[in-house]
Short mmCIF file of C-alpha atoms in Angstrom, two decimals:
data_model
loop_
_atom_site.label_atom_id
_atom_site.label_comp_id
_atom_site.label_asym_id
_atom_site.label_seq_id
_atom_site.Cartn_x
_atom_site.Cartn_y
_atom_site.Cartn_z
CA UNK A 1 -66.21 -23.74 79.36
CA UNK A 2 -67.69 -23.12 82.53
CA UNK A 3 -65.88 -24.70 85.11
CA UNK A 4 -62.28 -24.19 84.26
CA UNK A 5 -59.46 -26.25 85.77
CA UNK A 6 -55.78 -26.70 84.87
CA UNK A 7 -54.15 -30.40 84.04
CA UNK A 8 -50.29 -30.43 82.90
CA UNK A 9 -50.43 -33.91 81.66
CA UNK A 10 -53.31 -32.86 79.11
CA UNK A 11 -51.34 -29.46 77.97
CA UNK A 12 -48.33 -31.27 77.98
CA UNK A 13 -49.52 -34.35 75.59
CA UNK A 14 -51.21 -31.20 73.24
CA UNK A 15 -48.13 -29.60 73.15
CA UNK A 16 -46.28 -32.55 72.13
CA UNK A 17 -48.28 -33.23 69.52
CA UNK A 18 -49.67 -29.74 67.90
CA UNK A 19 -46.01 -29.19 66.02
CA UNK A 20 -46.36 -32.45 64.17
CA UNK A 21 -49.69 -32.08 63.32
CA UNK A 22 -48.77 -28.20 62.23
CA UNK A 23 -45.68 -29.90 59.81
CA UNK A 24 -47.66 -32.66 58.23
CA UNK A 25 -50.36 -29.31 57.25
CA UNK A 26 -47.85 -27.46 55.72
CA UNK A 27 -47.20 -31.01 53.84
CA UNK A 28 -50.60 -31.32 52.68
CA UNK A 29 -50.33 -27.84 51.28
CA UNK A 30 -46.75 -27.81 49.46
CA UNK A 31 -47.06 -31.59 48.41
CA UNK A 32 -50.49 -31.10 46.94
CA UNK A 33 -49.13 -31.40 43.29
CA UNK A 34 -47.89 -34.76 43.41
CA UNK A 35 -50.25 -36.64 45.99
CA UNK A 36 -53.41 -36.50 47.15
CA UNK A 37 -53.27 -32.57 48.90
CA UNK A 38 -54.56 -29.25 48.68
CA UNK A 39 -55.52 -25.99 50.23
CA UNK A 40 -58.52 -26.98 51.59
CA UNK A 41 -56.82 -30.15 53.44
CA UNK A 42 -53.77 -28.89 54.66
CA UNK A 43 -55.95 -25.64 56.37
CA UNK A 44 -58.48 -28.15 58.09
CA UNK A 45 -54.62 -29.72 59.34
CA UNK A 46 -53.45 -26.28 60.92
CA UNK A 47 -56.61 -25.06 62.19
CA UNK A 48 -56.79 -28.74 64.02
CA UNK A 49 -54.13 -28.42 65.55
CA UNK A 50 -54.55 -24.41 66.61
CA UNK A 51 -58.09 -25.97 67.74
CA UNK A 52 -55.99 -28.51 69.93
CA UNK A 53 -53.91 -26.06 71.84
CA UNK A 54 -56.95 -23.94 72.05
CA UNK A 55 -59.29 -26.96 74.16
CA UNK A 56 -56.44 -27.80 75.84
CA UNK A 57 -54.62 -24.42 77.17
CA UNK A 58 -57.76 -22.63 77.48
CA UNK A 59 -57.83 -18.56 76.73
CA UNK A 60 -54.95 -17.42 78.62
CA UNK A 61 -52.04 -19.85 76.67
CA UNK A 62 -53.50 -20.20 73.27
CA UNK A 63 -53.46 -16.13 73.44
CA UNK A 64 -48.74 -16.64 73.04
CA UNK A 65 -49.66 -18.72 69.92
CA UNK A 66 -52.47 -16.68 67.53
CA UNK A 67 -54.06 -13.83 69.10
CA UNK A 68 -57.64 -13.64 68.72
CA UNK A 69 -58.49 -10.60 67.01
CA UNK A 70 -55.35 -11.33 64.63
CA UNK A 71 -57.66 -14.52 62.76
CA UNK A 72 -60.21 -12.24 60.85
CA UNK A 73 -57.42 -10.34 58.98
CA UNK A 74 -55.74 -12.88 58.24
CA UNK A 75 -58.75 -14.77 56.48
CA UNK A 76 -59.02 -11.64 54.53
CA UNK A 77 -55.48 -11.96 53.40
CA UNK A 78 -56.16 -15.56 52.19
CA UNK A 79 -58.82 -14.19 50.22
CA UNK A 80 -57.22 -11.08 49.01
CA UNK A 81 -54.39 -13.84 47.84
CA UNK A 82 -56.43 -15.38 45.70
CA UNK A 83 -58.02 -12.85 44.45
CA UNK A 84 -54.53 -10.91 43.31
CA UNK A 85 -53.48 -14.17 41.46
CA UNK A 86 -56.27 -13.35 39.25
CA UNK A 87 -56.16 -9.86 38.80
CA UNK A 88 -52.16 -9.46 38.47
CA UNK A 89 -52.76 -11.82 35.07
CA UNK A 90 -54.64 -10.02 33.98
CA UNK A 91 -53.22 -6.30 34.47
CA UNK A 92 -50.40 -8.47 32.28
CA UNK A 93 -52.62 -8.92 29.68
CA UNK A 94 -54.51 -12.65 29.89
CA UNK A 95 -57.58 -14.15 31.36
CA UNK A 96 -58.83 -13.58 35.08
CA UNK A 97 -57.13 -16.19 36.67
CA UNK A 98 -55.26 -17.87 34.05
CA UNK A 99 -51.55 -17.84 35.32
CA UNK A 100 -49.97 -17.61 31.67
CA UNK A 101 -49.26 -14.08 32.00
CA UNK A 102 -48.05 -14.29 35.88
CA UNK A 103 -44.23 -12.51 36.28
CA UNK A 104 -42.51 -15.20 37.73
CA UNK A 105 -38.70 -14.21 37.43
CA UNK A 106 -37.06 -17.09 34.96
CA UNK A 107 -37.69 -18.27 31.86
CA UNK A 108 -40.80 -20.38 32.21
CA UNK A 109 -43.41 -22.10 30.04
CA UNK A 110 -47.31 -21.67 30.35
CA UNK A 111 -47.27 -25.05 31.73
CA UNK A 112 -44.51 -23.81 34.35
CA UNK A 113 -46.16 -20.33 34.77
CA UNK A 114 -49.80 -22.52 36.05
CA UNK A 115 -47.71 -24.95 38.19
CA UNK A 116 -46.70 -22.23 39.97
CA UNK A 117 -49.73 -20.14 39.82
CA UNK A 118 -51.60 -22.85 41.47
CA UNK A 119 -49.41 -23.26 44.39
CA UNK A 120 -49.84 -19.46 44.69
CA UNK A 121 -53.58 -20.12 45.42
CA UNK A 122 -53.23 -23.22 47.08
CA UNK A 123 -51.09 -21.24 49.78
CA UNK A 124 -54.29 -18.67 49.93
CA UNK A 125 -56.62 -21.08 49.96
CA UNK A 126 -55.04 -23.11 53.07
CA UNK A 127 -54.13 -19.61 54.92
CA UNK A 128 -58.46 -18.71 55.16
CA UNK A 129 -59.40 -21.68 55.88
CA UNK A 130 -57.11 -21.87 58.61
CA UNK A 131 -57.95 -18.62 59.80
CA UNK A 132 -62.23 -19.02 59.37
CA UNK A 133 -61.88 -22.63 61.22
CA UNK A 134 -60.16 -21.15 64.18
CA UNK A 135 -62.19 -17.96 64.00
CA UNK A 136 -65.26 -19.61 64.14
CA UNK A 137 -64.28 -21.93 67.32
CA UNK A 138 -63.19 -18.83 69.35
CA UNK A 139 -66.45 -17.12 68.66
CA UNK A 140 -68.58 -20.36 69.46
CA UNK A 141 -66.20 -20.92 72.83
CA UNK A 142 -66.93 -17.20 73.63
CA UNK A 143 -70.33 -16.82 72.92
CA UNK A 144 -71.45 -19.55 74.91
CA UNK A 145 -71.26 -16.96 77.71
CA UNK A 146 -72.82 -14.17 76.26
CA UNK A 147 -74.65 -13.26 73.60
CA UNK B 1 -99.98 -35.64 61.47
CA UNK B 2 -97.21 -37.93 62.74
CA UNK B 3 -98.34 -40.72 60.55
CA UNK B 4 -98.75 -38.49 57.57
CA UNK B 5 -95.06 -37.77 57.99
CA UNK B 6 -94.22 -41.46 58.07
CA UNK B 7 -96.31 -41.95 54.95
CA UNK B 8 -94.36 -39.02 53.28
CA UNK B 9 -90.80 -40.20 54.18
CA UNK B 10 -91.79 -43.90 53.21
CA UNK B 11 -93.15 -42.46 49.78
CA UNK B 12 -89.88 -40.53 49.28
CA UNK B 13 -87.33 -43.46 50.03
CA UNK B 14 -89.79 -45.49 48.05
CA UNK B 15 -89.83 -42.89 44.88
CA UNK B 16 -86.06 -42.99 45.55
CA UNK B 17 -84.83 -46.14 44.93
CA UNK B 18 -87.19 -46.46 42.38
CA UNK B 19 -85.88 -43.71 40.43
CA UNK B 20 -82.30 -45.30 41.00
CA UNK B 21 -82.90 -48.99 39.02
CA UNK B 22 -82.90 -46.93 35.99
CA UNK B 23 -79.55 -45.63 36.96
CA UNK B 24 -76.47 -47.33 34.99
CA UNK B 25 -74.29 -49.79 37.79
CA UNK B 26 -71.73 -48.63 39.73
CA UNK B 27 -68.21 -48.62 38.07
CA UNK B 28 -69.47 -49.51 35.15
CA UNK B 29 -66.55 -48.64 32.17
CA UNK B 30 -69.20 -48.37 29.61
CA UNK B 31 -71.75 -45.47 31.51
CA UNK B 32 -72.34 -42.77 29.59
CA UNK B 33 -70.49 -39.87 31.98
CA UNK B 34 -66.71 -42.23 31.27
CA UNK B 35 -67.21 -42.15 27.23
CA UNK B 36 -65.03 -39.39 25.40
CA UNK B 37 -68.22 -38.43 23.74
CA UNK B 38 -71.21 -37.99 24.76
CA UNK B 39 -74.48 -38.51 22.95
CA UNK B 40 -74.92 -35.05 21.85
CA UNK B 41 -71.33 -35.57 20.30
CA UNK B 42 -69.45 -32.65 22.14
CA UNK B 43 -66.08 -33.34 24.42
CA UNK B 44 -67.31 -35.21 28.12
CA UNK B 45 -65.39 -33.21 30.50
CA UNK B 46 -64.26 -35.66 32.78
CA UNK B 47 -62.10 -37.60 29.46
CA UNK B 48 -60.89 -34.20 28.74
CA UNK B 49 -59.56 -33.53 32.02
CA UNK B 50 -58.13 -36.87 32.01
CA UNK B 51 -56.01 -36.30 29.00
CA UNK B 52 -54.69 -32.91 28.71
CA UNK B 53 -54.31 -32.01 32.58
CA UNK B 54 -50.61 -32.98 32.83
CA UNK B 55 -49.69 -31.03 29.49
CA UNK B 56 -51.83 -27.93 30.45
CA UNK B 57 -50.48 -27.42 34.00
CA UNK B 58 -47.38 -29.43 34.24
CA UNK B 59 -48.81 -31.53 37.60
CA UNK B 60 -49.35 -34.89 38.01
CA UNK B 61 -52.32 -34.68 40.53
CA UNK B 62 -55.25 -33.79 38.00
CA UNK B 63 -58.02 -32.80 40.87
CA UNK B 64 -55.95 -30.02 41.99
CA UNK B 65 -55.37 -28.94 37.93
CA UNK B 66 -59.17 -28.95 37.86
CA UNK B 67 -59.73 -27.47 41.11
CA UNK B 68 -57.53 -24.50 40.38
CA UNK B 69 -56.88 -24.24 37.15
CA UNK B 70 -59.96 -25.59 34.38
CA UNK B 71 -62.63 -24.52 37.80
CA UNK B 72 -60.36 -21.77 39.51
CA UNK B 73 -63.81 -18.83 39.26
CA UNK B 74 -65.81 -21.85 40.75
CA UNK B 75 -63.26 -22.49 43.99
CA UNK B 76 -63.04 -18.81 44.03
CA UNK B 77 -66.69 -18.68 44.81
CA UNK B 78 -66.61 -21.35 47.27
CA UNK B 79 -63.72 -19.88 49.27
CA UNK B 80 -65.84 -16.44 49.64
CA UNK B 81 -68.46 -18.85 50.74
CA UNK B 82 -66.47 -19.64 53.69
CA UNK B 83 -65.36 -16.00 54.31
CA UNK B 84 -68.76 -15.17 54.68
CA UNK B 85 -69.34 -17.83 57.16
CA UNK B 86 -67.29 -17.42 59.37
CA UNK B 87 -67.85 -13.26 59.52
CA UNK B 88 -71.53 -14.38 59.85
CA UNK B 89 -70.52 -16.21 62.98
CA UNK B 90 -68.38 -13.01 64.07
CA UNK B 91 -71.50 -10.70 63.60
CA UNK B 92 -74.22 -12.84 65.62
CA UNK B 93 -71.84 -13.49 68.57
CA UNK B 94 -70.67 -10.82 68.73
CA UNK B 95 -70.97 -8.76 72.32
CA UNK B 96 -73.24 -6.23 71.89
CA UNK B 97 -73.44 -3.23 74.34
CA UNK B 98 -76.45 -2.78 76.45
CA UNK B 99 -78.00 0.78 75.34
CA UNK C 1 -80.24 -60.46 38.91
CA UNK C 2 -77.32 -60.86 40.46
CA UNK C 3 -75.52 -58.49 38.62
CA UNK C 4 -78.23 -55.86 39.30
CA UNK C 5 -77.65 -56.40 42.89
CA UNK C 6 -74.18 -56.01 43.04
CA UNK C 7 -73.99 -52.64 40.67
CA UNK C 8 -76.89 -50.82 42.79
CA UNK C 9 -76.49 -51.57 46.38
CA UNK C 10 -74.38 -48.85 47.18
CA UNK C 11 -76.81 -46.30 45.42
CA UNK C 12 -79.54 -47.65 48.09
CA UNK C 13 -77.07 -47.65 51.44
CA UNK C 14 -76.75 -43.86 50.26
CA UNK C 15 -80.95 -43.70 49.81
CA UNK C 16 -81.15 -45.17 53.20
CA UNK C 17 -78.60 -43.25 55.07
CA UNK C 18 -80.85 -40.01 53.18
CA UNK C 19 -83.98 -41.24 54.71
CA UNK C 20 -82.17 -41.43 58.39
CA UNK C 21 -81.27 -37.44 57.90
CA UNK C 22 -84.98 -36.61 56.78
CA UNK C 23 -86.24 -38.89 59.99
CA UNK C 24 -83.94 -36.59 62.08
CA UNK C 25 -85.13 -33.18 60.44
CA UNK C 26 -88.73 -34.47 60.82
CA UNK C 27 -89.56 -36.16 63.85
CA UNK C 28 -86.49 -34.94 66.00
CA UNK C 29 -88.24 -31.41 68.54
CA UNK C 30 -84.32 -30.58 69.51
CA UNK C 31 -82.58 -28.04 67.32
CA UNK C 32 -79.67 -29.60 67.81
CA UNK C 33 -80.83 -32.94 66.65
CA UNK C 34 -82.08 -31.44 63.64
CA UNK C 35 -78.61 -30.03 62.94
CA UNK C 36 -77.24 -33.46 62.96
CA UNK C 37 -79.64 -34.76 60.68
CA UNK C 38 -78.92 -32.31 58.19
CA UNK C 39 -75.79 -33.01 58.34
CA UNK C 40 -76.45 -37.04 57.97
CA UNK C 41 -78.49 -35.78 54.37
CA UNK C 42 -75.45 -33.96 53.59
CA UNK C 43 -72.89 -36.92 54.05
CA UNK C 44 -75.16 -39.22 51.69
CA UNK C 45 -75.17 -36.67 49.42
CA UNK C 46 -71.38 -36.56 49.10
CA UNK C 47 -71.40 -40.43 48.96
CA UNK C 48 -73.46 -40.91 46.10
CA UNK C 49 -71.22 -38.61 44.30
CA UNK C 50 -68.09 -40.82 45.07
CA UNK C 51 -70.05 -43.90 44.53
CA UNK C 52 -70.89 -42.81 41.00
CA UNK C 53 -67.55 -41.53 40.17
CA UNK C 54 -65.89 -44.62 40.14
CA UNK C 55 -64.69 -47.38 37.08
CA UNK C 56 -63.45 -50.76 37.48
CA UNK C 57 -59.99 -51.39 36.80
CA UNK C 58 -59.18 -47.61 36.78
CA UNK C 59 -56.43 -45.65 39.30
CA UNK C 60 -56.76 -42.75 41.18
CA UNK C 61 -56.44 -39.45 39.20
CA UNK C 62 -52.84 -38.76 39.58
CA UNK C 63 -50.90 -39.06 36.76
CA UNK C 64 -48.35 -42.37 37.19
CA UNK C 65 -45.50 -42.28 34.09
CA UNK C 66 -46.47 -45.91 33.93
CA UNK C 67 -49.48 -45.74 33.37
CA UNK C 68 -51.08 -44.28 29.61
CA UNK C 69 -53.29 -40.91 30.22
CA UNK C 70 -54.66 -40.79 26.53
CA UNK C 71 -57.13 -44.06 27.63
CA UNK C 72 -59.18 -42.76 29.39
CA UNK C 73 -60.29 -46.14 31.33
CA UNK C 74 -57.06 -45.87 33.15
CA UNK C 75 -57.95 -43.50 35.54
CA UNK C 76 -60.81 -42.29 37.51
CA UNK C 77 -62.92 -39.32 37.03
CA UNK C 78 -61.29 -36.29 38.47
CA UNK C 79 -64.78 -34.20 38.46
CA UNK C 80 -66.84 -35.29 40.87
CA UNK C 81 -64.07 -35.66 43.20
CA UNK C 82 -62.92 -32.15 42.97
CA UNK C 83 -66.72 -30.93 43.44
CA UNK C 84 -67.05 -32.60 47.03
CA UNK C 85 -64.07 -31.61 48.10
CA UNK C 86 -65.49 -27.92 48.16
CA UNK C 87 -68.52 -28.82 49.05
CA UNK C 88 -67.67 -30.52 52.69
CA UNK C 89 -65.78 -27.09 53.43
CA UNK C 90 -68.23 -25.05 52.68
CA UNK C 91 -70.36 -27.71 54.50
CA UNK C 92 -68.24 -27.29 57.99
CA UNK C 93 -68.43 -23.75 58.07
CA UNK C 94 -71.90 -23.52 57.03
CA UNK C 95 -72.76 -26.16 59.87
CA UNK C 96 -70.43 -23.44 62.00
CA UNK C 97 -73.14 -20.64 61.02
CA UNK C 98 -76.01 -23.29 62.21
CA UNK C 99 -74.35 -23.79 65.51
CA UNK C 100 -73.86 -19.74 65.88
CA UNK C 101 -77.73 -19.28 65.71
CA UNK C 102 -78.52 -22.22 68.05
CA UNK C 103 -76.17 -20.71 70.60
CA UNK C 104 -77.32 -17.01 70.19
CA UNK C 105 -81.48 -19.03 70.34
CA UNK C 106 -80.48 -20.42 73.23
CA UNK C 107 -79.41 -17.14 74.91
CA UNK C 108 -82.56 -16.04 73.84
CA UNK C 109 -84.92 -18.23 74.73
CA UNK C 110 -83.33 -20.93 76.95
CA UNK C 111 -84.23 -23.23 75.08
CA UNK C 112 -83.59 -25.61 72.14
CA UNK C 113 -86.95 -27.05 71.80
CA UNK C 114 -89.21 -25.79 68.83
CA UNK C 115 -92.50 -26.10 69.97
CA UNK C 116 -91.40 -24.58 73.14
CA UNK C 117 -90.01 -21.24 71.08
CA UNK C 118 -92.99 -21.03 69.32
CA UNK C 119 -95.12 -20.77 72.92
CA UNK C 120 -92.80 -17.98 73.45
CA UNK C 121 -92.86 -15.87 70.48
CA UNK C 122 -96.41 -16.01 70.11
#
């Protein structure tokens, strides 16, 4: 960090591959139902490949993808998420955090009603981790410098 | 003082592994935490996971039923955990102004 | 005998690979070095879980249409899976908070070795 210097064959071979590592995230997350998957997995994914840009591009180019001050409220949104999923069931009468009682347009089933509520949390879940992973490395790269 | 370390870390691994010969082997079908009962004859949680995950939650994948559906309060927890974290690591790096 | 061997040795690669994180938090005067070590405990920790939360003959815990859920020897046990899972999160973001404080010591002090700080708070 403290002896900067620019190499386009290193920010080009990171920008090649961030996108693909960025798809097969969202994967994780959406596919976590039917394979081996999950929140926590598919937001290590994205924040690895944030990360990547982020060694690679140094301050001034990984500012155009996620600004810096925009990763702590967006960890609070994964949270807040997660959090709603519970308390919307049960303002409609059930459990904290049993998705029974979620109001999913459509005629659904309990069993159909917790699918669905879990993919609800899963998408929280992988949304802060994301956001606390690359949080944490920009404060770390920073405060080497200062503190 | 070094030696009394090395005497304390032998004594541990040593305490270890003896505690783990009593331990049922690895895999084993018949160990007590794979039965559907256990010996106090109330539901092993594990079996009952096993069995009822696809019809409770309609998904094949039964550790993300049980991560957040039977466990949901418990991954809760953990995920304010790792808010916490990483504001920790916000608050002591932060800049701060010199008065 | 034989059979003994064969059902324990993983328990004692996971005893041995605890004893090389308590060497590290011991004898090691670096902070940083004692970080790592920690996080050697923690990675035998979540191994012994795995190790004893397998079953011969048994799948992974996704449901095939093939394959029978009601016997429960079919598949493995989704449990302690699902607990480590959490825990190495929580374990990279807690290591994240370790590294915080040995950057902010280090600003402090310049410094990472311990008996070093302690000359200089005393």
């Amino acid at each position: 960090m403290r002896t900067q210097f620019e190499s386009p064959i290193v920010l080009l071979g990171a920008r090649l591959l961030s996108p693909y590592i960025m798809l097969f995230g969202i994967y994780v997350i959406f596919h976590g139902h039917y394979s081996p998957g999950g929140g926590f997995q598919g937001g290590a994914l994205l924040a690895s490949s944030i990360i990547l840009i982020r060694i690679a591009g140094g301050r001034l180019v990984s500012r155009l993808q996620i600004k810096e001050f925009f990763t702590t409220p967006m960890a609070a949104i994964g949270v807040i998420v997660y959090f709603a999923a519970g308390f919307i069931s049960v303002l409609y009468g059930s459990y904290f955090l049993d998705y029974e009682a979620l109001p999913f347009p459509g005629d659904l089933t309990p069993a159909e009603l917790r699918y669905y509520g879990i993919l609800v949390i899963e998408i929280g879940i992988g949304i802060a981790v994301m956001a606390i992973l690359v949080m944490i490395y920009d404060h770390m790269a920073r405060g080497e410098d200062y503190a | 003082m070094k030696y009394a370390k090395i005497v304390v870390l032998a004594a541990f691994a040593g305490l270890l592994i003896y505690g783990s010969t009593g331990l049922p082997d690895r895999g084993d079908p018949d160990n007590l935490m794979h039965q559907e009962r256990s010996i106090t004859n109330t539901v092993v949680a594990g079996s009952y996971f096993i069995r009822e995950a696809y019809n409770d939650a309609n998904t094949p994948n039964m550790v993300t039923v049980v991560l957040g559906d039977y466990r949901s309060i418990d991954t809760f927890g953990e995920q304010v955990v790792v808010f916490a974290a990483g504001l920790i690591c916000l608050l002591i790096l932060r800049k701060y102004r010199s008065i | 005998m034989l059979d003994f061997l064969l059902g324990h040795y993983a328990y004692w690669l996971t005893i041995i690979l605890l004893c090389i994180g308590l060497y590290g938090i011991l004898f090691k005067k670096n902070l940083v070095k004692k970080t790592i070590g920690l996080t050697i405990l923690q990675v035998s920790v979540v191994l012994f879980w795995v190790s004893i939360g397998s079953k011969w003959d048994a799948t992974v815990p996704v449901r095939d249409p093939g394959i029978s859920t009601a016997e429960v020897a079919n598949y493995l046990n989704p449990l302690p899976h699902t607990l480590m899972l959490t825990a190495i999160v929580v374990g990279v973001a807690t290591l994240g908070v370790a590294f915080a404080l040995l950057i902010a010591t280090y600003n402090r002090y310049k410094t990472l070795d311990e008996e070093e700080i302690l000359e200089q708070i005393q």
